[in-house]
mmCIF file of C-alpha atoms in Angstrom:
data_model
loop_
_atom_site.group_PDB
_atom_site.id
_atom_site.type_symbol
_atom_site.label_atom_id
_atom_site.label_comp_id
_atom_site.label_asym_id
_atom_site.label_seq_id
_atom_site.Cartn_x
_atom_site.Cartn_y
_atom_site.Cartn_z
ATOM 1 C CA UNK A 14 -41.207 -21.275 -24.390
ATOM 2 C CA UNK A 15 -41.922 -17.500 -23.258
ATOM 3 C CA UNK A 16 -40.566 -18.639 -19.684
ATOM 4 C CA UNK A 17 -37.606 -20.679 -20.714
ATOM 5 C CA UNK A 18 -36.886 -16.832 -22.945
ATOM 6 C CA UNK A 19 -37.625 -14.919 -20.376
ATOM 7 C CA UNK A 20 -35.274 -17.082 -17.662
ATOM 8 C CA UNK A 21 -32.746 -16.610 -19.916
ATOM 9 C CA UNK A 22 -33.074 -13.017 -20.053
ATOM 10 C CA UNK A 23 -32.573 -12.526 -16.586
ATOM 11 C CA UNK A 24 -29.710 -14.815 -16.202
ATOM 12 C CA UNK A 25 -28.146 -12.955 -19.363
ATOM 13 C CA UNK A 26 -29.058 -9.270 -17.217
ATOM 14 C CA UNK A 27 -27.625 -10.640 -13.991
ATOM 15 C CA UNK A 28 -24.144 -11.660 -15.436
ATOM 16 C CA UNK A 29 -23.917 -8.233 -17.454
ATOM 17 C CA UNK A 30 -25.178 -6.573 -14.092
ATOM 18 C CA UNK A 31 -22.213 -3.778 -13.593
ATOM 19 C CA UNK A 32 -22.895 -4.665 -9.951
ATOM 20 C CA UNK A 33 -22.182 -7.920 -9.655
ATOM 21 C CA UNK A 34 -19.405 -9.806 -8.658
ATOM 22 C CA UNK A 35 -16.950 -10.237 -11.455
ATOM 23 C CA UNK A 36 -17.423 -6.693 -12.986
ATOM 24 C CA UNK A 37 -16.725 -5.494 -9.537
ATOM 25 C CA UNK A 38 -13.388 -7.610 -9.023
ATOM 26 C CA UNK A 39 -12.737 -6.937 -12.801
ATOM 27 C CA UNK A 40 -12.880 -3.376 -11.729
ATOM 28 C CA UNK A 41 -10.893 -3.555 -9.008
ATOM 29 C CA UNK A 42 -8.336 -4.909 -10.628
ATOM 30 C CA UNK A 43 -8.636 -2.667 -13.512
ATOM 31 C CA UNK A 44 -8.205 0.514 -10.305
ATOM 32 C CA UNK A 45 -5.375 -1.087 -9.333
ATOM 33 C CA UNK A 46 -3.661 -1.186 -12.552
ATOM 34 C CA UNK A 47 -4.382 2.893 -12.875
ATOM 35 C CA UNK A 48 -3.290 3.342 -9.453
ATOM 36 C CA UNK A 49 0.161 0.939 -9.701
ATOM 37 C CA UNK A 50 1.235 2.777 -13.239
ATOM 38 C CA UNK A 51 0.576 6.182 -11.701
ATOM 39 C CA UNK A 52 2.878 5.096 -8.259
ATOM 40 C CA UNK A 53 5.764 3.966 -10.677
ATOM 41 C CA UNK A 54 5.672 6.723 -12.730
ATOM 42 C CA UNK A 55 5.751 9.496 -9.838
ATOM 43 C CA UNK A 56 8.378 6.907 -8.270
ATOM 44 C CA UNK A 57 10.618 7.166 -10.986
ATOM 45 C CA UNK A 58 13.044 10.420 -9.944
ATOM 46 C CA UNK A 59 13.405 8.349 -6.873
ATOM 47 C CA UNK A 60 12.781 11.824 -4.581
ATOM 48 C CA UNK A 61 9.400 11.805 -5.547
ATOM 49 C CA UNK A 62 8.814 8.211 -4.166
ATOM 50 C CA UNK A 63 7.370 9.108 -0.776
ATOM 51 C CA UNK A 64 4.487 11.140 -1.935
ATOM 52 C CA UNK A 65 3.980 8.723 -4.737
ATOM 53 C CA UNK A 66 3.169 6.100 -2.188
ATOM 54 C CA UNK A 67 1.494 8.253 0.352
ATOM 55 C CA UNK A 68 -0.945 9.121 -2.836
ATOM 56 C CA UNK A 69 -1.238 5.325 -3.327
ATOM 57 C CA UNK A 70 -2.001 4.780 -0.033
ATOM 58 C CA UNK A 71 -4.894 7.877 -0.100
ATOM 59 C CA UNK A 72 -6.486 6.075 -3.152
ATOM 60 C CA UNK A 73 -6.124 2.688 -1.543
ATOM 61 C CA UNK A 74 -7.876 3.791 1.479
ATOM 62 C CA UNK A 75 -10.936 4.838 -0.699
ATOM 63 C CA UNK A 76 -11.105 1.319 -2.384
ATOM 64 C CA UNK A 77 -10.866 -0.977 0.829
ATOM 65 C CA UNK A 78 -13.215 1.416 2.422
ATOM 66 C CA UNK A 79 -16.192 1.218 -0.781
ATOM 67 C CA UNK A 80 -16.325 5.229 -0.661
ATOM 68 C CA UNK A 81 -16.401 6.882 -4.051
ATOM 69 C CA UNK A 82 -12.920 6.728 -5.698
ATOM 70 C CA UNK A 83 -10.995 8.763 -8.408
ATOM 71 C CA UNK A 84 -8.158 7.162 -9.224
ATOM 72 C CA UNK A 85 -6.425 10.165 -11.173
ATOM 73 C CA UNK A 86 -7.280 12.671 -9.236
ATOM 74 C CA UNK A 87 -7.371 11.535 -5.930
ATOM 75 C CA UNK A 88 -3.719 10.553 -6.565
ATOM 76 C CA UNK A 89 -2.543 13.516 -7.712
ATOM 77 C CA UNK A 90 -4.575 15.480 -4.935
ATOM 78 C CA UNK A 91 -2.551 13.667 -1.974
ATOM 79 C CA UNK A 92 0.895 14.512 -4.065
ATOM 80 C CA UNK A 93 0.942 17.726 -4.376
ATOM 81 C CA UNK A 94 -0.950 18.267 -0.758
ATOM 82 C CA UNK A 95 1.727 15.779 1.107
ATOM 83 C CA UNK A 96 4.717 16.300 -1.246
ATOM 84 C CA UNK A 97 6.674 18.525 1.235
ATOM 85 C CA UNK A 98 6.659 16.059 4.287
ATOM 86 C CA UNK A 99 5.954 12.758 2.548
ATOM 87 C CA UNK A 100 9.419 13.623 0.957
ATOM 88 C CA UNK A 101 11.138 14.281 4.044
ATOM 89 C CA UNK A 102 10.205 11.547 5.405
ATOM 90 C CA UNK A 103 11.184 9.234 2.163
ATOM 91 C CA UNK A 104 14.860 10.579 2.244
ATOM 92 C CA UNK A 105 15.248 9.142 6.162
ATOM 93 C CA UNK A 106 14.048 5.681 4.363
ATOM 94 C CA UNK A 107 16.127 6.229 1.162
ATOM 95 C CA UNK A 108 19.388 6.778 3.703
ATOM 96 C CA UNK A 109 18.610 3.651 5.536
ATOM 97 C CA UNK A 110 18.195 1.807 2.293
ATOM 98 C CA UNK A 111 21.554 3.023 0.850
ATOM 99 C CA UNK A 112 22.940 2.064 4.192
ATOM 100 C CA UNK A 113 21.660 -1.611 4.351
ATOM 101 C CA UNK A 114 22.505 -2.235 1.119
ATOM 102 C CA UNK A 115 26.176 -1.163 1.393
ATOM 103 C CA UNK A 116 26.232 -3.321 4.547
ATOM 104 C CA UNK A 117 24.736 -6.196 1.981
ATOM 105 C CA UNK A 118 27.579 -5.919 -0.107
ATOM 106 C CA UNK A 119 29.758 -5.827 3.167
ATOM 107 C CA UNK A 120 27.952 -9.041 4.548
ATOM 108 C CA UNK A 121 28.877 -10.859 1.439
ATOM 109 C CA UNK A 122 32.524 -10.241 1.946
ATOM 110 C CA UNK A 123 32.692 -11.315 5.344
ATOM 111 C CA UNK A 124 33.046 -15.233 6.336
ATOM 112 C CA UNK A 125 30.480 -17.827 6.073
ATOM 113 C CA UNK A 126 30.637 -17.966 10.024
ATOM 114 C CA UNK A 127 30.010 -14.576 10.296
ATOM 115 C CA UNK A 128 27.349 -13.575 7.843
ATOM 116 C CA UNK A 129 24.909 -14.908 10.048
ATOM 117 C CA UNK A 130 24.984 -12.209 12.752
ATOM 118 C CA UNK A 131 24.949 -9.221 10.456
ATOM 119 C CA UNK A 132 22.337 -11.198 8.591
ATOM 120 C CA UNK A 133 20.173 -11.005 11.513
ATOM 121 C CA UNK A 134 20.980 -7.366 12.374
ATOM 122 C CA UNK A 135 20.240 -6.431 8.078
ATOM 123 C CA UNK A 136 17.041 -8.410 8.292
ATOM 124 C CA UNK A 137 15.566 -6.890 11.375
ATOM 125 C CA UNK A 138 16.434 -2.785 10.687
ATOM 126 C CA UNK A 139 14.907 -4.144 7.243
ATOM 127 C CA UNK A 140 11.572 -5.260 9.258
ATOM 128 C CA UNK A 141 11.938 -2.409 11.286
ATOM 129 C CA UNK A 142 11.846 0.458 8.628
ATOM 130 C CA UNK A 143 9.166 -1.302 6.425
ATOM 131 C CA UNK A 144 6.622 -2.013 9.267
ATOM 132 C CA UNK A 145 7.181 2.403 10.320
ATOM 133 C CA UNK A 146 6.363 2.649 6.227
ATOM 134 C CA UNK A 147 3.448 0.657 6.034
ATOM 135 C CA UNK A 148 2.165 2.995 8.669
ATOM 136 C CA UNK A 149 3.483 6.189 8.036
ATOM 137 C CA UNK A 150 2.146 7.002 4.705
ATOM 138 C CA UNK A 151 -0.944 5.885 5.413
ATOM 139 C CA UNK A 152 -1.019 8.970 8.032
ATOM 140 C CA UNK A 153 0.459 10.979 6.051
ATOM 141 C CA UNK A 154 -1.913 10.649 3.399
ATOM 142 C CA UNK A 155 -5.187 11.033 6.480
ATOM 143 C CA UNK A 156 -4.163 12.771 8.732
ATOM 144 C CA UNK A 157 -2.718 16.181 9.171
ATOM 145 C CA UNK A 158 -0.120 16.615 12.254
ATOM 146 C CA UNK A 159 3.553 17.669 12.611
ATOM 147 C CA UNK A 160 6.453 14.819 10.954
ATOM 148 C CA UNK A 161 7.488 14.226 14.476
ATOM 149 C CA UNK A 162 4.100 13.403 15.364
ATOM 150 C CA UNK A 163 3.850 11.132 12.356
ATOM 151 C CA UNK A 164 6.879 9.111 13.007
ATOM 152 C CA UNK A 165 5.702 8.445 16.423
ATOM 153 C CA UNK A 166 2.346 7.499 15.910
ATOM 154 C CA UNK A 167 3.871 4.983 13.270
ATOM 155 C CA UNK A 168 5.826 3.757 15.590
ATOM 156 C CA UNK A 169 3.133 3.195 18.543
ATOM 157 C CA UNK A 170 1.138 1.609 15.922
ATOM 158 C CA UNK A 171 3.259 -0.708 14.945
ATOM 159 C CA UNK A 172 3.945 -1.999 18.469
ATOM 160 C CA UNK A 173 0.633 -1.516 19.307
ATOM 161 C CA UNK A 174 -1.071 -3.610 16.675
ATOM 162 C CA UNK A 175 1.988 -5.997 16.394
ATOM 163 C CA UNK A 176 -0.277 -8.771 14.940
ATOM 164 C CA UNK A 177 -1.173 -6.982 11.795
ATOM 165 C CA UNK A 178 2.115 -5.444 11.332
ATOM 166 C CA UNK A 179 3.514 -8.997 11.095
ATOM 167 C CA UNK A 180 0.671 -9.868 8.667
ATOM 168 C CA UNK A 181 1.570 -7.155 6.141
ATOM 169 C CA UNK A 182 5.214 -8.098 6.619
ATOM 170 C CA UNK A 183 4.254 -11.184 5.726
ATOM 171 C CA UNK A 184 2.545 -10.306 3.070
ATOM 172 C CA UNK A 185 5.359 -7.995 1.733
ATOM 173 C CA UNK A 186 7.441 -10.870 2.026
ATOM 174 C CA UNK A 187 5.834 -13.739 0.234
ATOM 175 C CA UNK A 188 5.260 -11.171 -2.727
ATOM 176 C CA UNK A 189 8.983 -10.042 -2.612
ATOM 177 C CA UNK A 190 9.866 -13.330 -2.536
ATOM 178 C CA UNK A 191 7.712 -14.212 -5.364
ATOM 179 C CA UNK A 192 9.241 -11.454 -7.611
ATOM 180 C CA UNK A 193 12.666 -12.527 -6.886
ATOM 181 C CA UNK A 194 12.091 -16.233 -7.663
ATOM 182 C CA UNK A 195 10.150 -15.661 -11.015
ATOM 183 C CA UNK A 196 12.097 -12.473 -11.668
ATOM 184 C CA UNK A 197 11.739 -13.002 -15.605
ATOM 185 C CA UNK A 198 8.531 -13.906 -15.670
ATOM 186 C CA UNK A 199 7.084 -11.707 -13.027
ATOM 187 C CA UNK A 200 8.441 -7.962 -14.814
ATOM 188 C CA UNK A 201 4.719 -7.484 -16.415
ATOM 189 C CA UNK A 202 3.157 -8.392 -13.488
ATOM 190 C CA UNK A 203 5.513 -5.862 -11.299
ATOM 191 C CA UNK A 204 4.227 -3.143 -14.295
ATOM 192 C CA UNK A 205 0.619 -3.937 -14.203
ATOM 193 C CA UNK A 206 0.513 -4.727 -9.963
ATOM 194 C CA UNK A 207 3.582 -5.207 -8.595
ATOM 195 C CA UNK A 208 2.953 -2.663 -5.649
ATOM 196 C CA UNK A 209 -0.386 -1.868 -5.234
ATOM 197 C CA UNK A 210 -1.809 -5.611 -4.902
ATOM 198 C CA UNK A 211 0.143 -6.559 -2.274
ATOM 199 C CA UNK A 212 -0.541 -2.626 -0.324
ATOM 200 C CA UNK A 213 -4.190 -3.415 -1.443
ATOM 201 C CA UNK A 214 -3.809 -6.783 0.901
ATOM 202 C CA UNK A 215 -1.989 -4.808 3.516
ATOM 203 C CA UNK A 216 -4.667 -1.900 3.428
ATOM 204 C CA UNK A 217 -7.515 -4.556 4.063
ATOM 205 C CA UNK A 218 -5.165 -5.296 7.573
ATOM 206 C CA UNK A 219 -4.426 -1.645 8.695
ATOM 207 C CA UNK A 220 -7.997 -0.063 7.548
ATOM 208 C CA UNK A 221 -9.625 -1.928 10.568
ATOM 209 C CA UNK A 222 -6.688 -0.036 12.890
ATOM 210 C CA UNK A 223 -7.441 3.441 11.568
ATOM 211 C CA UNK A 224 -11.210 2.885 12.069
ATOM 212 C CA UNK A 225 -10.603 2.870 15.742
ATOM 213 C CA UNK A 226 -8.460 5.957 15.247
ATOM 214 C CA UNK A 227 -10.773 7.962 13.153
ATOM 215 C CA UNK A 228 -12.051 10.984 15.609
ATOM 216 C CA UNK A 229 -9.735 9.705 18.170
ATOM 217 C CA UNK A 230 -6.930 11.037 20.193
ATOM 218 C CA UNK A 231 -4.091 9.057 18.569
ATOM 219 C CA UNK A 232 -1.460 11.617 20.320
ATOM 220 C CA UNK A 233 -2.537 13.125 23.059
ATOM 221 C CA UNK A 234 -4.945 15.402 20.844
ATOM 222 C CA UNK A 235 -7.201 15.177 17.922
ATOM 223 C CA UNK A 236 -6.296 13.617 14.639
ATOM 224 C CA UNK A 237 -7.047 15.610 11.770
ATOM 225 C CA UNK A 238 -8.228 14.205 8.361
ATOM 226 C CA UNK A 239 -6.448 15.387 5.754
#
């Protein structure tokens, strides 16, 4: 009788056990919740956007990486400290975007015969300019260099680690897709996740790149944390 207690003690301490594995996927979630209503919020004047994801991207990097993370202020940390050139470099994106989507409206005009070839042009500046993203605010939010110097070491990286850059387009992809399809259903989700889940998945593919970068010469001299 004492045993069959005392067994059930220990199965009742393991499941409560903060360290096991459904509080700790319970509190991942719960981080990325924080984290995703923070990103919107400092997204929402639209200028702010860049270092609002660079921020995400800081915290994000603590989380994949199991070193000690602070949701609130680790965000707000990498804002204010990357606003100037995180911002610069989200109004090239924001021109881009405006651009695409007035040639979206344009593309629907045209012919059926004819969509097809400014369809493919649309869809691969559209691959092009996410894939730089994906890597250029996670540098921005690291490492400390000039923008030029950022841009290009997106860029290399990108090309250089082509095979993970198509992953997190994928991954992008099937999410966006996702949203779009179950638009009316999916609007909490977008609230509670809708960005950092799928840049959690994408930060589990370029963490293992930036490991091999960390103390490395990335462009033609030392990388500096930021």
């Amino acid at each position: 009788m004492m045993s069959s207690q005392k067994g059930r003690r220990e199965v009742m301490s393991r499941f409560f056990n903060q360290d096991n594995l459904f509080f700790r996927i319970m509190g991942t979630f719960f981080d990325l919740i924080v984290l995703n209503l923070l990103t919107l919020l400092m997204c929402l004047p639209i200028v702010t956007a860049g270092a609002s994801l660079t921020a995400m991207h800081y915290v994000l990097w603590h989380m994949v990486r199991g070193e000690e993370t602070y949701i609130s202020r680790q965000f707000f940390d990498s804002f204010k400290r990357n606003f100037k050139q995180a911002t610069l470099i989200w109004l090239v994106f924001l021109v881009v975007g405006i651009i695409m989507a007035v040639d979206v409206m344009v593309l629907l005009a045209l012919p059926r015969e004819q969509q097809w070839m400014m369809g493919a042009v649309v869809a691969i500046v559209g691959c092009v300019a996410v894939a730089m993203a994906q890597y250029v605010f996670p540098l921005l939010s690291r490492y400390e260099n000039p923008i030029r110097v950022q841009v290009k070491n997106a860029a290399m990286l990108a090309v250089g680690y082509f095979p993970r850059t198509l992953a997190m387009l994928v991954v992008l992809g099937a999410f966006a897709v996702a949203y779009v399809h179950y638009l009316a259903y999916a609007i909490p989700g977008i609230i509670l996740l809708g960005i950092t889940l799928p840049q959690y998945c994408c930060a589990w593919l370029y963490d293992t790149v930036f490991r091999k970068l960390d103390g490395e010469d990335v462009q033609g001299g030392q990388a500096s944390r930021g």
